[in-house]
Amino acid sequence: MKKILFLGIILLFASCKPENNTVAITDGLLIENITIITPDSQGIINSSVGNVILDGAVIVAVADSTTLIEGKFRRIDGTGKYLIPGLIDSHVHLNNIAGLNYQLRQTHPLLVEEYFERLPKNFLYYGYTTLIDVDNYAPQTIDNLQNVPIGPQIYTCGRKIQVMDDFEMIMNELPSSEKMKLPFLHDKYNERISYPDTLNLDQHSPEVLVKRISSQGNICVKTLYEDTSSGLPMVWELPSKEITKELVQAAHEEGLCVVMHAPSYEGQRFAMENGVDIIAHAMWNWTSDPEKFLDTNIPSTHKALVMEIAERGIGYQPTFRTILGELDILEDKLIENPELSMLYSEAFIDFLKSEDAQWGKQMILNRPKFLAKVNPSFFHPIRNTVETDEQLFDVLYDSYKMKIETMVRLLSENDGNLLFGTDNGAMNMKTHVPGLNGYLEMNHWVDAGVPLEHVFKAATYNNAKSFDLLDSLGSIEVGKKANLLVLDSSPLESINAYNEILTVIVKGMAISRNELGVKK
């Protein structure tokens, strides 16, 4: 074979001969003379001009001096460009549809078909080459998405583990017959819960549930803790600390990390004290005291907790978009974003502007009335601070936003283990546009004062390490998966770089960003 000489130090596979400085490849890609920005094995970000060689879906060399290639390969001239690891969104809900609830999915099958056809490409359009679905309740959807020719790599937590009569079961008003069919966690330490005598509770132990999740190929366990700081009266059950510790132990024995939904002070302290690995959502609920609900001056107790979370290295997914996606629905601005034309057809955009698509807005507008009805003593002091419903939502969302920003800044300033996730698909919000939602989330982080270096690490190295994927993802190193982005500018200089992608490389396939959009 013809030997081609190029600049670069080579890190070789064992099968290559070091004395010849030769890499043998069969289906390769050479990205040359490009600025490589990557965390190293310790998570320290390095930047240098060099070359990267791929063979199929694997990185086989990172080079900065003379080496030889044997085999067939293509070239990308990276002069003046930047190469980074593909981005990881570690908190998505892929079976949910942004803009279509269950009823609309039944009446608009063509829109459903388009959404799932566009979903993989839309995530790739914004550089998300890896997704982690934290509640795999519809495995057939995940299987279909994993089998598309061009799409992100998908990992999953198993179907979420919840104790009987928890927050979601009660709020969804599930009948008893349906609840008993769920893979619920039997909390043997809670004597308030009763079960039919015919039910085999041994099948609902932490060990059995976790082994089932592990056998299905999932990489994590998701559970939840939701208390009264949401403004609702406590009419549901919380997991006991004893059963939570047993769940965490069972998960760790199977090599799975544990993610806990916990957006309150009590929930995050509970998660930390019982060994949870990753906290889902920032602490936007600080207190169940209605007189202090809008207070955004962080109490010393809350600050101390955040500092301890940072010190212990517990993963923390702020998910600004969970809250601010709702605000976007109320303000109805995102629908005019010109970027949508690269992600959806005109028909889909027209639907999002239609009256049928306003169900989400009505749901949010009705929430204060619902809270006032079920818990008037909680909501009355908040109502007294405003004159109109519009002002009510302004103060509520300003409060939530400031609290999230406070949490994220504290963690960033104290080297906390921030993990990038969007909660994409939560509540089927139409403002959770796949891919674009991630770019908006990144901008929220920067607006909160998080340095660009921390955003970069959170979406690459930190996510890979916390979900035990660092052997294959999170940095540009030999032997790792060839999920990479070629950018026109540096993400360490401007957040806009994440919207200036030239080429997406996923599973070794190099795709021009323009080819991923609706308008090519």
PDB file of C-alpha atoms in Angstrom, residues 26-165:
ATOM      1  CA  THR A  26      -9.248   0.165   6.636  1.00  0.00           C
ATOM      2  CA  ASP A  27     -11.899   2.914   6.592  1.00  0.00           C
ATOM      3  CA  GLY A  28     -10.328   6.044   7.966  1.00  0.00           C
ATOM      4  CA  LEU A  29     -10.662   9.766   8.360  1.00  0.00           C
ATOM      5  CA  LEU A  30      -7.786  12.195   8.849  1.00  0.00           C
ATOM      6  CA  ILE A  31      -8.646  15.526  10.471  1.00  0.00           C
ATOM      7  CA  GLU A  32      -5.490  17.546  10.046  1.00  0.00           C
ATOM      8  CA  ASN A  33      -3.997  20.820  11.224  1.00  0.00           C
ATOM      9  CA  ILE A  34      -6.895  21.537  13.574  1.00  0.00           C
ATOM     10  CA  THR A  35      -6.988  23.051  17.071  1.00  0.00           C
ATOM     11  CA  ILE A  36      -7.893  20.160  19.365  1.00  0.00           C
ATOM     12  CA  ILE A  37      -9.739  21.189  22.541  1.00  0.00           C
ATOM     13  CA  THR A  38     -10.277  18.310  24.927  1.00  0.00           C
ATOM     14  CA  PRO A  39     -10.217  17.364  28.578  1.00  0.00           C
ATOM     15  CA  ASP A  40      -7.444  14.927  29.471  1.00  0.00           C
ATOM     16  CA  SER A  41      -7.752  11.851  31.677  1.00  0.00           C
ATOM     17  CA  GLN A  42      -7.912  14.126  34.752  1.00  0.00           C
ATOM     18  CA  GLY A  43     -10.517  16.438  33.238  1.00  0.00           C
ATOM     19  CA  ILE A  44      -8.035  19.252  32.588  1.00  0.00           C
ATOM     20  CA  ILE A  45      -8.788  21.080  29.340  1.00  0.00           C
ATOM     21  CA  ASN A  46      -5.913  21.194  26.847  1.00  0.00           C
ATOM     22  CA  SER A  47      -5.699  22.957  23.490  1.00  0.00           C
ATOM     23  CA  SER A  48      -3.149  22.290  20.745  1.00  0.00           C
ATOM     24  CA  VAL A  49      -2.911  22.186  16.958  1.00  0.00           C
ATOM     25  CA  GLY A  50      -2.578  18.676  15.581  1.00  0.00           C
ATOM     26  CA  ASN A  51      -4.147  15.794  13.681  1.00  0.00           C
ATOM     27  CA  VAL A  52      -6.672  13.145  14.628  1.00  0.00           C
ATOM     28  CA  ILE A  53      -7.049   9.814  12.820  1.00  0.00           C
ATOM     29  CA  LEU A  54     -10.200   7.715  12.888  1.00  0.00           C
ATOM     30  CA  ASP A  55     -10.668   4.146  11.736  1.00  0.00           C
ATOM     31  CA  GLY A  56     -14.332   3.376  11.446  1.00  0.00           C
ATOM     32  CA  ALA A  57     -16.035   4.451  14.673  1.00  0.00           C
ATOM     33  CA  VAL A  58     -12.858   4.650  16.776  1.00  0.00           C
ATOM     34  CA  ILE A  59     -10.141   7.253  17.350  1.00  0.00           C
ATOM     35  CA  VAL A  60      -6.828   5.521  16.547  1.00  0.00           C
ATOM     36  CA  ALA A  61      -4.390   8.413  16.775  1.00  0.00           C
ATOM     37  CA  VAL A  62      -3.951  11.919  18.112  1.00  0.00           C
ATOM     38  CA  ALA A  63      -0.856  13.331  16.432  1.00  0.00           C
ATOM     39  CA  ASP A  64       1.369  16.406  16.373  1.00  0.00           C
ATOM     40  CA  SER A  65       4.485  15.199  14.472  1.00  0.00           C
ATOM     41  CA  THR A  66       5.456  12.936  11.586  1.00  0.00           C
ATOM     42  CA  THR A  67       3.674   9.609  11.184  1.00  0.00           C
ATOM     43  CA  LEU A  68       2.522   7.303   8.391  1.00  0.00           C
ATOM     44  CA  ILE A  69      -0.915   5.995   7.427  1.00  0.00           C
ATOM     45  CA  GLU A  70      -1.486   2.734   5.594  1.00  0.00           C
ATOM     46  CA  GLY A  71      -4.919   2.171   4.146  1.00  0.00           C
ATOM     47  CA  LYS A  72      -7.937   3.994   2.793  1.00  0.00           C
ATOM     48  CA  PHE A  73      -8.947   7.286   4.334  1.00  0.00           C
ATOM     49  CA  ARG A  74     -10.527  10.672   3.681  1.00  0.00           C
ATOM     50  CA  ARG A  75      -9.317  14.090   4.803  1.00  0.00           C
ATOM     51  CA  ILE A  76     -10.787  17.098   6.574  1.00  0.00           C
ATOM     52  CA  ASP A  77      -8.647  20.226   6.447  1.00  0.00           C
ATOM     53  CA  GLY A  78      -8.988  21.740   9.898  1.00  0.00           C
ATOM     54  CA  THR A  79      -6.848  24.796   9.359  1.00  0.00           C
ATOM     55  CA  GLY A  80      -8.262  27.613  11.489  1.00  0.00           C
ATOM     56  CA  LYS A  81     -10.980  25.322  12.877  1.00  0.00           C
ATOM     57  CA  TYR A  82     -11.586  23.619  16.243  1.00  0.00           C
ATOM     58  CA  LEU A  83     -12.174  19.990  17.145  1.00  0.00           C
ATOM     59  CA  ILE A  84     -13.998  19.015  20.350  1.00  0.00           C
ATOM     60  CA  PRO A  85     -15.636  15.838  21.710  1.00  0.00           C
ATOM     61  CA  GLY A  86     -19.265  15.348  20.764  1.00  0.00           C
ATOM     62  CA  LEU A  87     -21.675  16.793  23.327  1.00  0.00           C
ATOM     63  CA  ILE A  88     -23.607  14.683  25.839  1.00  0.00           C
ATOM     64  CA  ASP A  89     -27.103  15.564  27.070  1.00  0.00           C
ATOM     65  CA  SER A  90     -27.484  13.421  30.173  1.00  0.00           C
ATOM     66  CA  HIS A  91     -31.163  14.114  30.889  1.00  0.00           C
ATOM     67  CA  VAL A  92     -33.693  13.597  28.098  1.00  0.00           C
ATOM     68  CA  HIS A  93     -37.105  11.981  27.659  1.00  0.00           C
ATOM     69  CA  LEU A  94     -37.083  10.690  24.106  1.00  0.00           C
ATOM     70  CA  ASN A  95     -40.561   9.174  23.990  1.00  0.00           C
ATOM     71  CA  ASN A  96     -42.192  12.526  24.771  1.00  0.00           C
ATOM     72  CA  ILE A  97     -43.021  14.902  21.919  1.00  0.00           C
ATOM     73  CA  ALA A  98     -42.381  18.641  22.150  1.00  0.00           C
ATOM     74  CA  GLY A  99     -45.827  20.113  21.567  1.00  0.00           C
ATOM     75  CA  LEU A 100     -48.029  17.007  21.399  1.00  0.00           C
ATOM     76  CA  ASN A 101     -49.654  15.516  24.477  1.00  0.00           C
ATOM     77  CA  TYR A 102     -51.198  12.056  24.513  1.00  0.00           C
ATOM     78  CA  GLN A 103     -54.502  13.156  22.954  1.00  0.00           C
ATOM     79  CA  LEU A 104     -52.812  15.069  20.128  1.00  0.00           C
ATOM     80  CA  ARG A 105     -50.544  12.124  19.357  1.00  0.00           C
ATOM     81  CA  GLN A 106     -53.668  10.120  18.543  1.00  0.00           C
ATOM     82  CA  THR A 107     -55.163  12.757  16.241  1.00  0.00           C
ATOM     83  CA  HIS A 108     -51.980  13.905  14.445  1.00  0.00           C
ATOM     84  CA  PRO A 109     -50.129  10.742  13.364  1.00  0.00           C
ATOM     85  CA  LEU A 110     -48.232  12.493  10.565  1.00  0.00           C
ATOM     86  CA  LEU A 111     -46.826  15.057  12.989  1.00  0.00           C
ATOM     87  CA  VAL A 112     -45.753  12.249  15.298  1.00  0.00           C
ATOM     88  CA  GLU A 113     -44.022  10.520  12.404  1.00  0.00           C
ATOM     89  CA  GLU A 114     -42.211  13.697  11.399  1.00  0.00           C
ATOM     90  CA  TYR A 115     -41.130  14.480  14.960  1.00  0.00           C
ATOM     91  CA  PHE A 116     -39.409  11.154  15.464  1.00  0.00           C
ATOM     92  CA  GLU A 117     -37.902  11.259  11.971  1.00  0.00           C
ATOM     93  CA  ARG A 118     -36.380  14.671  12.700  1.00  0.00           C
ATOM     94  CA  LEU A 119     -35.420  14.049  16.333  1.00  0.00           C
ATOM     95  CA  PRO A 120     -32.025  12.317  15.755  1.00  0.00           C
ATOM     96  CA  LYS A 121     -30.947  14.852  13.155  1.00  0.00           C
ATOM     97  CA  ASN A 122     -32.039  17.807  15.285  1.00  0.00           C
ATOM     98  CA  PHE A 123     -29.933  16.634  18.225  1.00  0.00           C
ATOM     99  CA  LEU A 124     -26.960  16.141  15.900  1.00  0.00           C
ATOM    100  CA  TYR A 125     -27.536  19.559  14.311  1.00  0.00           C
ATOM    101  CA  TYR A 126     -26.548  21.108  17.657  1.00  0.00           C
ATOM    102  CA  GLY A 127     -23.724  18.656  18.308  1.00  0.00           C
ATOM    103  CA  TYR A 128     -25.402  16.200  20.706  1.00  0.00           C
ATOM    104  CA  THR A 129     -23.844  12.916  19.660  1.00  0.00           C
ATOM    105  CA  THR A 130     -24.781  11.128  22.902  1.00  0.00           C
ATOM    106  CA  LEU A 131     -28.074  11.152  24.811  1.00  0.00           C
ATOM    107  CA  ILE A 132     -29.056   9.583  28.127  1.00  0.00           C
ATOM    108  CA  ASP A 133     -32.772   8.896  28.539  1.00  0.00           C
ATOM    109  CA  VAL A 134     -33.348   8.813  32.293  1.00  0.00           C
ATOM    110  CA  ASP A 135     -36.725   7.029  32.236  1.00  0.00           C
ATOM    111  CA  ASN A 136     -36.906   4.291  29.618  1.00  0.00           C
ATOM    112  CA  TYR A 137     -40.617   3.610  29.944  1.00  0.00           C
ATOM    113  CA  ALA A 138     -41.078   3.056  26.184  1.00  0.00           C
ATOM    114  CA  PRO A 139     -38.171   0.838  25.083  1.00  0.00           C
ATOM    115  CA  GLN A 140     -39.586   0.336  21.585  1.00  0.00           C
ATOM    116  CA  THR A 141     -39.190   4.075  20.907  1.00  0.00           C
ATOM    117  CA  ILE A 142     -35.584   3.949  22.080  1.00  0.00           C
ATOM    118  CA  ASP A 143     -34.903   0.855  19.953  1.00  0.00           C
ATOM    119  CA  ASN A 144     -36.302   2.592  16.872  1.00  0.00           C
ATOM    120  CA  LEU A 145     -34.178   5.687  17.473  1.00  0.00           C
ATOM    121  CA  GLN A 146     -31.046   3.618  18.041  1.00  0.00           C
ATOM    122  CA  ASN A 147     -31.518   1.864  14.717  1.00  0.00           C
ATOM    123  CA  VAL A 148     -31.709   4.939  12.467  1.00  0.00           C
ATOM    124  CA  PRO A 149     -28.794   5.243   9.980  1.00  0.00           C
ATOM    125  CA  ILE A 150     -27.682   8.631  11.316  1.00  0.00           C
ATOM    126  CA  GLY A 151     -28.343   9.543  14.927  1.00  0.00           C
ATOM    127  CA  PRO A 152     -26.830  10.054  18.372  1.00  0.00           C
ATOM    128  CA  GLN A 153     -25.727   7.172  20.538  1.00  0.00           C
ATOM    129  CA  ILE A 154     -28.383   6.554  23.173  1.00  0.00           C
ATOM    130  CA  TYR A 155     -27.968   5.215  26.690  1.00  0.00           C
ATOM    131  CA  THR A 156     -30.776   4.739  29.166  1.00  0.00           C
ATOM    132  CA  CYS A 157     -31.711   4.483  32.800  1.00  0.00           C
ATOM    133  CA  GLY A 158     -34.330   1.845  33.383  1.00  0.00           C
ATOM    134  CA  ARG A 159     -37.938   2.767  33.910  1.00  0.00           C
ATOM    135  CA  LYS A 160     -37.967   5.033  36.942  1.00  0.00           C
ATOM    136  CA  ILE A 161     -38.283   3.383  40.338  1.00  0.00           C
ATOM    137  CA  GLN A 162     -40.968   4.903  42.546  1.00  0.00           C
ATOM    138  CA  VAL A 163     -42.517   3.856  45.826  1.00  0.00           C
ATOM    139  CA  MET A 164     -46.206   3.057  45.935  1.00  0.00           C
ATOM    140  CA  ASP A 165     -48.502   6.130  46.097  1.00  0.00           C
TER     141      ASP A 165
END
